[in-house]
PDB file of C-alpha atoms in Angstrom:
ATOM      1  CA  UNK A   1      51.454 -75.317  48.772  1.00 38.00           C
ATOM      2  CA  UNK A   2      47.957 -76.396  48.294  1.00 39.00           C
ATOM      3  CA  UNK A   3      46.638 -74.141  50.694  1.00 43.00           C
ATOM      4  CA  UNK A   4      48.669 -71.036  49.621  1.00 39.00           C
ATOM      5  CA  UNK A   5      47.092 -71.443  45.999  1.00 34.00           C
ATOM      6  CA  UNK A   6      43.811 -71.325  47.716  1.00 36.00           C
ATOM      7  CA  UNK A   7      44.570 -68.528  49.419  1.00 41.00           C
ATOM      8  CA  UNK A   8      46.040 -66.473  46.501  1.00 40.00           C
ATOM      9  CA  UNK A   9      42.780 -67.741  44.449  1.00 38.00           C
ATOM     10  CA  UNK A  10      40.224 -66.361  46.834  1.00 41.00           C
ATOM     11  CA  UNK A  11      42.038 -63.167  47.226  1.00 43.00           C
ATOM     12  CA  UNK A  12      41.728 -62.261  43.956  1.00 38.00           C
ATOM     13  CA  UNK A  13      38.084 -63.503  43.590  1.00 35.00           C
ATOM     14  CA  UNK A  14      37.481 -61.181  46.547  1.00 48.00           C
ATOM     15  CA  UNK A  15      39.632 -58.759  44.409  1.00 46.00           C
ATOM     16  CA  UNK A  16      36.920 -58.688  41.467  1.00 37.00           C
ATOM     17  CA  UNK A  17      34.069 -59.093  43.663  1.00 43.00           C
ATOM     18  CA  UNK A  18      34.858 -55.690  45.368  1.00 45.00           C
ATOM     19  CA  UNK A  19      35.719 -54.043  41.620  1.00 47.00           C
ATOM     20  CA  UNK A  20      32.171 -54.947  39.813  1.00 42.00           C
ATOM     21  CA  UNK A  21      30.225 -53.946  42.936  1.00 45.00           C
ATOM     22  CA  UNK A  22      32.069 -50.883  42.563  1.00 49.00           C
ATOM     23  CA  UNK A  23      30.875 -50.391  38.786  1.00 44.00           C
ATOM     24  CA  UNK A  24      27.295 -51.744  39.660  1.00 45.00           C
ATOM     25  CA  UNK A  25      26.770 -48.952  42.133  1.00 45.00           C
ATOM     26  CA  UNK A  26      27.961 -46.070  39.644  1.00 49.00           C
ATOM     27  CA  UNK A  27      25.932 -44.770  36.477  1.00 45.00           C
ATOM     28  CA  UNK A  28      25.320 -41.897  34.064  1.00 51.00           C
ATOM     29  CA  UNK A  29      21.580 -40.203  33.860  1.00 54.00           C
ATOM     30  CA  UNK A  30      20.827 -39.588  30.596  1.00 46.00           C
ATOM     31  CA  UNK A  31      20.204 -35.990  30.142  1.00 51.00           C
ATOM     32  CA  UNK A  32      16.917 -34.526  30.507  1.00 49.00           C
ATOM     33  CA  UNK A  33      14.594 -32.968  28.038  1.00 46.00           C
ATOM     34  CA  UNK A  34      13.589 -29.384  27.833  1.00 49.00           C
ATOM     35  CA  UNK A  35      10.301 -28.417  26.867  1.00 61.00           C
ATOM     36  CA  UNK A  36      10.689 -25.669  23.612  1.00 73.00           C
ATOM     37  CA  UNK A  37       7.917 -23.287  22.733  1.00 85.00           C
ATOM     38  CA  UNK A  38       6.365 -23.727  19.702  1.00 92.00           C
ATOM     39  CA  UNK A  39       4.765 -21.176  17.795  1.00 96.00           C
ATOM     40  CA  UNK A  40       2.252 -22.749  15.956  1.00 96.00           C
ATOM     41  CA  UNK A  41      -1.232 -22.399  17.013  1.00 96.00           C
ATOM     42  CA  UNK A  42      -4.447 -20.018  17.580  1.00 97.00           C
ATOM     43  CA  UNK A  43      -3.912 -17.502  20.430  1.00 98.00           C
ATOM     44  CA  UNK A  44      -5.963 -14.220  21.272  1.00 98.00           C
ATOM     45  CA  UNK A  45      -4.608 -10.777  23.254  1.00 98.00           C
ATOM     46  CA  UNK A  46      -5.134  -7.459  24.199  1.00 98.00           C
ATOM     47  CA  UNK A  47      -3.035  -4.999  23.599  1.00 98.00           C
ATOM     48  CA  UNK A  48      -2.892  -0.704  24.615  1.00 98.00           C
ATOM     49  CA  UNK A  49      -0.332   1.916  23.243  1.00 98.00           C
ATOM     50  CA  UNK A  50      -0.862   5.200  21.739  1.00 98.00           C
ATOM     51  CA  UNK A  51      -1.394   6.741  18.043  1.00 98.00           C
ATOM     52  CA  UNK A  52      -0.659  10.269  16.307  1.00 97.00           C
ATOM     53  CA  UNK A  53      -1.669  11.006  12.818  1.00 97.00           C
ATOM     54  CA  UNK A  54      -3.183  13.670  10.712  1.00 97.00           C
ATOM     55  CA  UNK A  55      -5.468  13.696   8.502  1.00 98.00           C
ATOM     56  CA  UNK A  56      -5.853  16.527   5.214  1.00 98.00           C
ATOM     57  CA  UNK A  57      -8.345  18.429   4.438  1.00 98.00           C
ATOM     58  CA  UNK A  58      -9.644  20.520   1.053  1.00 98.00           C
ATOM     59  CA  UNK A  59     -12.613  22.561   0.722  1.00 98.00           C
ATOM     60  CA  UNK A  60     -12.847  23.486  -3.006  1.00 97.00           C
ATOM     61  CA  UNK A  61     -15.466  25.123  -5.365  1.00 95.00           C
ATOM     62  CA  UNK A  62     -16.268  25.640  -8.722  1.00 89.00           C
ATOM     63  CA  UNK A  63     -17.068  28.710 -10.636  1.00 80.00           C
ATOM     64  CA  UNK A  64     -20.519  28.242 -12.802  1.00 75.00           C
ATOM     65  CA  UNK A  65     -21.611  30.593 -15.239  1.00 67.00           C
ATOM     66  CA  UNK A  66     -23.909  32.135 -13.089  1.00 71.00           C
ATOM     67  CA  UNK A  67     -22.044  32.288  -9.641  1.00 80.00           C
ATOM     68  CA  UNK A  68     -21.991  33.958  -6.381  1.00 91.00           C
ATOM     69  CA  UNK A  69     -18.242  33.943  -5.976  1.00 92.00           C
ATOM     70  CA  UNK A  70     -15.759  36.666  -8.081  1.00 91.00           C
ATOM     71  CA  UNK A  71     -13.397  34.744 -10.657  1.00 90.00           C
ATOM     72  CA  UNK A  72     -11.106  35.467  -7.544  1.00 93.00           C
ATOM     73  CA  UNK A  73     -12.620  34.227  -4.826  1.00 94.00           C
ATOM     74  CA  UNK A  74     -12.401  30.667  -5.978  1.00 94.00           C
ATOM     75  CA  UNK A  75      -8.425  30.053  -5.646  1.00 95.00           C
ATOM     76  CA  UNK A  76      -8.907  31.962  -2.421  1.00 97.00           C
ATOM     77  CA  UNK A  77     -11.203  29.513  -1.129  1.00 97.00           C
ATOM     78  CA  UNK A  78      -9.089  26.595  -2.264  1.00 97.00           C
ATOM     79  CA  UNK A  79      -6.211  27.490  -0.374  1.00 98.00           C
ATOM     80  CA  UNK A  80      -7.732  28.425   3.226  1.00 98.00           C
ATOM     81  CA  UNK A  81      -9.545  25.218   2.870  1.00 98.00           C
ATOM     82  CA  UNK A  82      -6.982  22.935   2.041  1.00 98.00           C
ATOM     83  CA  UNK A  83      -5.702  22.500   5.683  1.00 98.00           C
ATOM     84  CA  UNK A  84      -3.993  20.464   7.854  1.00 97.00           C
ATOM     85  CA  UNK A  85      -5.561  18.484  11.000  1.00 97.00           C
ATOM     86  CA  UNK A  86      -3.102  16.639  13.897  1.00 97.00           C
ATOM     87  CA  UNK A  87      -4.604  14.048  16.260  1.00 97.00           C
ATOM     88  CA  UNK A  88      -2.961  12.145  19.238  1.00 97.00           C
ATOM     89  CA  UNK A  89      -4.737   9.489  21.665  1.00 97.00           C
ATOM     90  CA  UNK A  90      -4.740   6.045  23.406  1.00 97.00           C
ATOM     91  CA  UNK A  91      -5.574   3.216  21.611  1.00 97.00           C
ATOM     92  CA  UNK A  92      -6.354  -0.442  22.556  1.00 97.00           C
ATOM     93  CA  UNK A  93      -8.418  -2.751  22.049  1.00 98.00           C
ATOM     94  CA  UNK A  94      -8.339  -7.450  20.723  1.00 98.00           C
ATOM     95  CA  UNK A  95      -6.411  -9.159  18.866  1.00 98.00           C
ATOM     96  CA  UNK A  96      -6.698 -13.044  17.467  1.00 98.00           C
ATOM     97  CA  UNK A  97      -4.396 -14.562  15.309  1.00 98.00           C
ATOM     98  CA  UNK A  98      -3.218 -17.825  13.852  1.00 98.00           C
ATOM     99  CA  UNK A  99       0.815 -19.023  13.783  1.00 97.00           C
ATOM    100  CA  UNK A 100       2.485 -21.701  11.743  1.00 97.00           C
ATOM    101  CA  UNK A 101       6.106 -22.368  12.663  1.00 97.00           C
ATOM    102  CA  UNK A 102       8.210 -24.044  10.012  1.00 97.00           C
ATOM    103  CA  UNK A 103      11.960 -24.503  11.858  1.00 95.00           C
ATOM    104  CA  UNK A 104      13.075 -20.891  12.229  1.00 95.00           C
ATOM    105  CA  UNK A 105      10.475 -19.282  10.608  1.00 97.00           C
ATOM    106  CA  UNK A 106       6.691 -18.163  11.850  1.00 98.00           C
ATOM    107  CA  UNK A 107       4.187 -17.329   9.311  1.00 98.00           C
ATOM    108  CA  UNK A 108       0.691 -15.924  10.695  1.00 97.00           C
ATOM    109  CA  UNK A 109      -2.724 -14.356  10.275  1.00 98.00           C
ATOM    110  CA  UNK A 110      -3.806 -11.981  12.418  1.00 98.00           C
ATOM    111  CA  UNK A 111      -6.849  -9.458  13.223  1.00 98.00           C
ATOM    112  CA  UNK A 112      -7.467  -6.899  15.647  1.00 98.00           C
ATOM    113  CA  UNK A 113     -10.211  -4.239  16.630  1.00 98.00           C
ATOM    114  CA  UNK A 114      -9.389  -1.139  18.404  1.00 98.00           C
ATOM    115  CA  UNK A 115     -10.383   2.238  19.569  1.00 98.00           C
ATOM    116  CA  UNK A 116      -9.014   4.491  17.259  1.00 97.00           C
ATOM    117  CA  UNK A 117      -9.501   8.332  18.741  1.00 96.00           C
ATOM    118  CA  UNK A 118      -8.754  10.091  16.003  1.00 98.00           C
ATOM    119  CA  UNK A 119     -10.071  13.083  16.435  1.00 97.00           C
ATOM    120  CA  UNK A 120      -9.101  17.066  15.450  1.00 97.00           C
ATOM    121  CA  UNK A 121     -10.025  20.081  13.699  1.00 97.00           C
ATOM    122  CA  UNK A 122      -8.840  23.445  11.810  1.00 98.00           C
ATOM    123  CA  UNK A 123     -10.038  26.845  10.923  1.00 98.00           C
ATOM    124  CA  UNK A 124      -9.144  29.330   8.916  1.00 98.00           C
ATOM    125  CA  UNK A 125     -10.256  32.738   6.925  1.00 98.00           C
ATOM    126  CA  UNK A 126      -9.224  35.520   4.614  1.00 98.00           C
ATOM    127  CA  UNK A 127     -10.383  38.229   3.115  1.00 98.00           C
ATOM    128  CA  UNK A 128     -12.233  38.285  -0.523  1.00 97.00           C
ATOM    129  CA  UNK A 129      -9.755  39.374  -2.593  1.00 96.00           C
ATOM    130  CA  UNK A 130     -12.355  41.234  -4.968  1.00 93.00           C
ATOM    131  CA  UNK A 131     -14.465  42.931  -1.780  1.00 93.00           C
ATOM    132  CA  UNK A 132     -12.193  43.921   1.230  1.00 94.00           C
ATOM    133  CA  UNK A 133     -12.876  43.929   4.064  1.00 96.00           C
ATOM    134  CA  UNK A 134     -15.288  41.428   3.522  1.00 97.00           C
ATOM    135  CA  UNK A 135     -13.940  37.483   3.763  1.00 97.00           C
ATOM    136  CA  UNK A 136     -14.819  33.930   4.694  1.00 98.00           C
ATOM    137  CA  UNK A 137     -14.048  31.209   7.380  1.00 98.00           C
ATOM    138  CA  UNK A 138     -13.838  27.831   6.045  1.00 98.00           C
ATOM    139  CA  UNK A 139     -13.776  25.004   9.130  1.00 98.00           C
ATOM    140  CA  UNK A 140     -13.008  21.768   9.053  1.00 98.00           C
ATOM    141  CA  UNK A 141     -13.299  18.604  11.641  1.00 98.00           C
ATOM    142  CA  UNK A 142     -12.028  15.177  10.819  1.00 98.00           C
ATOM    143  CA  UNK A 143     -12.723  11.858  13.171  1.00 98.00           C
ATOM    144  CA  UNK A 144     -12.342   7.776  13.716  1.00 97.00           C
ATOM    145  CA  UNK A 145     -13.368   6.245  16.611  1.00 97.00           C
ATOM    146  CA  UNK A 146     -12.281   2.430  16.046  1.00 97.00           C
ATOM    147  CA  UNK A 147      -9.629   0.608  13.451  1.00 98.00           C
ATOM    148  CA  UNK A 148      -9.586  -2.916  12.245  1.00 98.00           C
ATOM    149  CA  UNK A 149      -6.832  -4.661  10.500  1.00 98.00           C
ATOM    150  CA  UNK A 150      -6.511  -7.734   8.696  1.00 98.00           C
ATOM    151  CA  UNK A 151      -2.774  -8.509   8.307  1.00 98.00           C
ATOM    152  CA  UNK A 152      -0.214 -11.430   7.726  1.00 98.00           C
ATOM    153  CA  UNK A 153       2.868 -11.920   9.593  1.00 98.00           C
ATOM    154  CA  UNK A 154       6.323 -13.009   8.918  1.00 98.00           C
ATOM    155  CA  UNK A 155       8.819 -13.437  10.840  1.00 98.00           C
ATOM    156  CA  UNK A 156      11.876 -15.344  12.639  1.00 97.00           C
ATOM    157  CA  UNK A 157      13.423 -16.716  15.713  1.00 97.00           C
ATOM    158  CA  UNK A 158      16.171 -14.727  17.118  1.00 97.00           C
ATOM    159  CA  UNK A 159      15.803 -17.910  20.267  1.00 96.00           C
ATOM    160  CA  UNK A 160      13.565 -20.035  20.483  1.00 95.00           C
ATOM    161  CA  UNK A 161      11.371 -18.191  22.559  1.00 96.00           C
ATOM    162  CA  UNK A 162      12.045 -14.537  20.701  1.00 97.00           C
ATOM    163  CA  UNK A 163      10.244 -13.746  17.388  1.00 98.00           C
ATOM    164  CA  UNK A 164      10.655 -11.057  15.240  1.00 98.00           C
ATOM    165  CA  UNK A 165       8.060 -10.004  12.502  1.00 98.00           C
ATOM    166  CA  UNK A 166       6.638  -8.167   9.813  1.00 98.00           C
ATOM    167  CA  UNK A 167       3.440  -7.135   9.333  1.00 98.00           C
ATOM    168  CA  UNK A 168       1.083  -5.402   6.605  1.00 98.00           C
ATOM    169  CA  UNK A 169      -2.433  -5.668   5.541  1.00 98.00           C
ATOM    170  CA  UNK A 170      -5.613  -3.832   5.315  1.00 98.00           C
ATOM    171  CA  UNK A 171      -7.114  -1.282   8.070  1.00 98.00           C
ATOM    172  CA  UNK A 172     -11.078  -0.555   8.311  1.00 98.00           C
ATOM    173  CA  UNK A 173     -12.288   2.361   9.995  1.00 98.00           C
ATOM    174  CA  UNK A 174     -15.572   4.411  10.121  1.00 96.00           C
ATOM    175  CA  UNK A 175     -14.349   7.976   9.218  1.00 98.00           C
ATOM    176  CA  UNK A 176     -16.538  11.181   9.304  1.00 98.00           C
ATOM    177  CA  UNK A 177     -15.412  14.485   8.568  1.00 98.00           C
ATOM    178  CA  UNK A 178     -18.003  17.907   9.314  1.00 98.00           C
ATOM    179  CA  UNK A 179     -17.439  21.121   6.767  1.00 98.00           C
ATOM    180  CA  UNK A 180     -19.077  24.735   7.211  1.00 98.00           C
ATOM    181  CA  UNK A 181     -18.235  27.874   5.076  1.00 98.00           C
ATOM    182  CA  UNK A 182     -19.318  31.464   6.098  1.00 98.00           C
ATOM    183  CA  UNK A 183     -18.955  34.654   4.701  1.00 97.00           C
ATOM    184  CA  UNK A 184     -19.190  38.441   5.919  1.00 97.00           C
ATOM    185  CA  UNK A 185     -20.544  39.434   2.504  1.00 96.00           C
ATOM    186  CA  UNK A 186     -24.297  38.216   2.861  1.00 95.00           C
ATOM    187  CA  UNK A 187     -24.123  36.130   5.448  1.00 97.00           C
ATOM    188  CA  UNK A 188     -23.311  33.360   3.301  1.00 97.00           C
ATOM    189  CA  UNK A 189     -23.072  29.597   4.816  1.00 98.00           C
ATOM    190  CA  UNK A 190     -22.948  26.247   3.179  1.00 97.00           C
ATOM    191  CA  UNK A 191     -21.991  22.795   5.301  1.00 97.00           C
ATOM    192  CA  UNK A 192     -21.395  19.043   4.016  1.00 97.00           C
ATOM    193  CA  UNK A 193     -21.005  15.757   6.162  1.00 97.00           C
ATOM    194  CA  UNK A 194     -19.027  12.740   5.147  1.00 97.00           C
ATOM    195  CA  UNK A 195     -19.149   9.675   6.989  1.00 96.00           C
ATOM    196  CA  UNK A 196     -17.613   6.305   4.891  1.00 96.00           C
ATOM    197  CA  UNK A 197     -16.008   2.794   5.944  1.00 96.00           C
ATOM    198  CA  UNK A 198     -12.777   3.257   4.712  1.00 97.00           C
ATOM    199  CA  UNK A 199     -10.575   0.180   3.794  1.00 97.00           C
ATOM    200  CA  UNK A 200      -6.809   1.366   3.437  1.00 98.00           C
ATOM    201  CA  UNK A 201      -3.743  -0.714   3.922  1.00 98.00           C
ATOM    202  CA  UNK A 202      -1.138  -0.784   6.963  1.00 98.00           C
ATOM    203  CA  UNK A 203       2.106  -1.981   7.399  1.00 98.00           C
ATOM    204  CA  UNK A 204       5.015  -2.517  10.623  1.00 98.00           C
ATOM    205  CA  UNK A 205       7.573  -4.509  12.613  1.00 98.00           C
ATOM    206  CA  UNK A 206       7.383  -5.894  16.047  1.00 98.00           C
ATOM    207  CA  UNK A 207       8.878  -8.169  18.353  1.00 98.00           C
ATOM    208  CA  UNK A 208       7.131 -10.963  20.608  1.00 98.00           C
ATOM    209  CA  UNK A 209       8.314 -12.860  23.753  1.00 98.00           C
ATOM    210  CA  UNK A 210       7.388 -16.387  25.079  1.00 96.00           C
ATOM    211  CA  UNK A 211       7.271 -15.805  29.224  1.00 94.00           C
ATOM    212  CA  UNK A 212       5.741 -19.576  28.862  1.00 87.00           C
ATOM    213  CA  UNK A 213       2.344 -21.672  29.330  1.00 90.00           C
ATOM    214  CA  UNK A 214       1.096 -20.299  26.354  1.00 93.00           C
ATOM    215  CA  UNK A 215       1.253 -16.880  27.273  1.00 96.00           C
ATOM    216  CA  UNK A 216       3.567 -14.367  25.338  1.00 97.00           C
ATOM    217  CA  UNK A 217       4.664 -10.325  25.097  1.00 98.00           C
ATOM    218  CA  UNK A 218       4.576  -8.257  22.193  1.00 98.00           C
ATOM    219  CA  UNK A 219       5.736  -4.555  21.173  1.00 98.00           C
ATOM    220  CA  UNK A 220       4.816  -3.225  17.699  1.00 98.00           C
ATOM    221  CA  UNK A 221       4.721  -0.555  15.710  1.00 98.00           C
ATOM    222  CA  UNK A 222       2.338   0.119  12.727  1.00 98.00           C
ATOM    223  CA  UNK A 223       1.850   3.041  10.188  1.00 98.00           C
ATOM    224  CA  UNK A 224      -2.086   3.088   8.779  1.00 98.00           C
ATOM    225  CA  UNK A 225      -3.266   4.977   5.637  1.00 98.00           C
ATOM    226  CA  UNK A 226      -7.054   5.185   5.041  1.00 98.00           C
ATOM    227  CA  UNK A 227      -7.023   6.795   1.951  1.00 97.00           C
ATOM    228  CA  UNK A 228      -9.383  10.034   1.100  1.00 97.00           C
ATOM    229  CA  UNK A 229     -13.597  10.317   1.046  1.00 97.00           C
ATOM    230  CA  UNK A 230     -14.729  12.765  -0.250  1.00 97.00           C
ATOM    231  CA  UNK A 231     -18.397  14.495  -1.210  1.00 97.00           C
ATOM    232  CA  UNK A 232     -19.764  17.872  -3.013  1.00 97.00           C
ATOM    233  CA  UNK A 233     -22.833  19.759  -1.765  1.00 95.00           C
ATOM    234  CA  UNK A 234     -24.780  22.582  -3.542  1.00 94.00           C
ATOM    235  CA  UNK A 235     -26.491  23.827   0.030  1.00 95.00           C
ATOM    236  CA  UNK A 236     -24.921  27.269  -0.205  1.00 96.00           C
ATOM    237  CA  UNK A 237     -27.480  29.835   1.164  1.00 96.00           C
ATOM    238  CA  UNK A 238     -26.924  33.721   0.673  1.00 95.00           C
ATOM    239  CA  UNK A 239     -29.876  35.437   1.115  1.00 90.00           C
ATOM    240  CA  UNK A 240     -31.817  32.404  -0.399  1.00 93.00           C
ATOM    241  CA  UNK A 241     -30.201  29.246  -2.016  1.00 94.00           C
ATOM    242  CA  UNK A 242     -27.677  29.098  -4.515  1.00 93.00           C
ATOM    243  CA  UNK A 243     -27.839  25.508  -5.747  1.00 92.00           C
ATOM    244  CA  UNK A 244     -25.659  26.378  -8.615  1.00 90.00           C
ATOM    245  CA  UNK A 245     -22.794  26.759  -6.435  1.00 93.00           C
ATOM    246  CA  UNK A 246     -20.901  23.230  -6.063  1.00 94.00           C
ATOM    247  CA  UNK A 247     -18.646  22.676  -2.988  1.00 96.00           C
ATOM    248  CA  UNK A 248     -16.676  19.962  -2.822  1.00 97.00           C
ATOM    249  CA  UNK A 249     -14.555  18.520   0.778  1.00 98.00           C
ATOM    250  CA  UNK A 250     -12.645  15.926   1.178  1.00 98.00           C
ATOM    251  CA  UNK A 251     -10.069  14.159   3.839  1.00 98.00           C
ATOM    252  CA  UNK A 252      -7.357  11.485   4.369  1.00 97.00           C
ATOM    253  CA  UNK A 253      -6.267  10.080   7.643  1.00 98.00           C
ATOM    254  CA  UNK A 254      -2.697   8.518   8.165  1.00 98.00           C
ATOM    255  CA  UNK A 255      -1.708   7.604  11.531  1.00 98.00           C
ATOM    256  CA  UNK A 256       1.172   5.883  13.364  1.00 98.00           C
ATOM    257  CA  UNK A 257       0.627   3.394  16.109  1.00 98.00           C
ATOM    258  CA  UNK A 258       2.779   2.302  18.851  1.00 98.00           C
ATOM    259  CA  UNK A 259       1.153  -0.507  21.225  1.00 98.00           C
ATOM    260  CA  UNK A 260       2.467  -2.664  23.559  1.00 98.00           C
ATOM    261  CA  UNK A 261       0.318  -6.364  24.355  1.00 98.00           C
ATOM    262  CA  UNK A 262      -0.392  -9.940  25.862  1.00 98.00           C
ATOM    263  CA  UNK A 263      -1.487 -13.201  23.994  1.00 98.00           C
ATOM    264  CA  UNK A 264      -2.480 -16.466  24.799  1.00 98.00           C
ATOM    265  CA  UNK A 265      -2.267 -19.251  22.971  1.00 96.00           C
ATOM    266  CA  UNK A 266      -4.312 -22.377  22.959  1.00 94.00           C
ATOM    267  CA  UNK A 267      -2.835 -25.963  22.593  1.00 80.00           C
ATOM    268  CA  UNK A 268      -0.290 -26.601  20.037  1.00 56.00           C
ATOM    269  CA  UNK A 269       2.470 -28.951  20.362  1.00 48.00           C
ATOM    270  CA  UNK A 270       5.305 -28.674  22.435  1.00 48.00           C
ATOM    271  CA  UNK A 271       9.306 -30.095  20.581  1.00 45.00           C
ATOM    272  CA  UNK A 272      11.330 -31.684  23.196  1.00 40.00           C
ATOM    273  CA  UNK A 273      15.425 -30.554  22.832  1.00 42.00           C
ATOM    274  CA  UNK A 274      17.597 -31.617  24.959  1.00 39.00           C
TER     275      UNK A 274
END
């Protein structure tokens, strides 16, 4: 009987033995953490796309009390020189910019420099109204070779690694427009120059893609308004000068921008999720 207890005893022992080396040898990994992008941080790009815009254009002037132009010339010259000037061109060009992410949301700063390439002209002419078939030619040429803009973003996280944004601020540019008038009635010219920084305002949307290791894609879309310069000259020459005679031109350039680009960003922390 003695013996059969033993038995039985070490059986079982044998039993549970076998059952914790069973549980010893099995386990669950904790799961692993993922590395999230975080927005927050300086970065710098490049970025290249395309713009079209126009710009407007008035040649006006006045009618002194002792004038070369007819009381009806005047209107006439207003309306062939108010005209209209269309430009298209690549643009590209830096960018730098600063993010803060707050949960969902990115805020930023951001600046860029580009080459503009706005560049176009228009001509027109009409007879004097007063002296058929006599008339003028008033011509005008309007141009901006780079833009700057100083803008904030906002925007939020469609995934962690997709941000969408809003964007306004101000736009720079250097912007020169060249005037000439002529006339068939005495040979008649006059000219004026304008060149002027111009600091008007832009505004867009645009999306922006984390590919990873600080590196990220962006598509935008911005709509720039420079305002108008403007200047009056009293250069007109007709058979010897007529410094009475006041001319005044002027411009505005609007454009729209469509650009596609790259940044990088430096450091900035990284959130672990799991």
């Amino acid at each position: 009987m003695k013996r059969f207890l033993l038995a039985a005893a070490m059986a079982v022992l044998g039993t549970v033995a076998a059952q914790a080396a069973d549980l010893a040898a099995h386990y669950t990994k904790a799961p692993m953490m993922a590395a999230a992008y975080n927005w927050t941080g300086f970065y710098v790009g490049g970025n290249v796309g395309g713009q079209w815009g126009s710009a407007d254009a008035a040649t006006t002037t006045l009618d002194p009390p002792v004038a070369y132009f007819a009381n009806s010339s005047v209107p006439a010259i207003a309306a062939v020189g108010a005209q209209h000037v269309n430009s298209s061109s690549v643009t590209g060009g830096l960018t730098a910019g600063y993010n803060w992410q707050v949960n969902s949301a990115v805020f930023g700063l951001e600046g860029d420099i580009n080459y503009f390439g706005f560049k176009g002209s228009a001509t027109g002419s009409a007879l004097y109204p007063c002296c058929a078939p006599t008339g003028f030619t008033v011509n005008s040429q309007v141009s901006a070779d780079w833009l700057a803009t100083i803008r904030g973003r906002i925007g939020f996280l469609a995934t962690p690694s997709w941000l969408i944004y809003a964007t306004g601020g101000a736009a720079i540019a250097d912007v020169k427009g060249n005037f000439n008038f002529s006339d068939t009635f005495a040979a008649a010219t006059e000219s004026g120059a304008i060149r002027d920084t111009r600091v008007g305002w832009t505004a867009g949307v645009g999306g922006e893609y984390a590919v990873g290791n600080g590196w990220s894609l962006k598509a935008e879309y911005l709509y720039v308004d420079l305002g108008r310069a403007s200047m009056t000259s009293n250069n007109l020459v007709a058979g010897g000068p007529l410094p009475a005679q006041t001319f005044t031109h002027s411009f505005d350039i609007k454009s729209n921008i469509v650009r596609i680009g790259v940044n990088y960003k430096f450091g900035g922390p990284v959130v672990a999720r799991y």
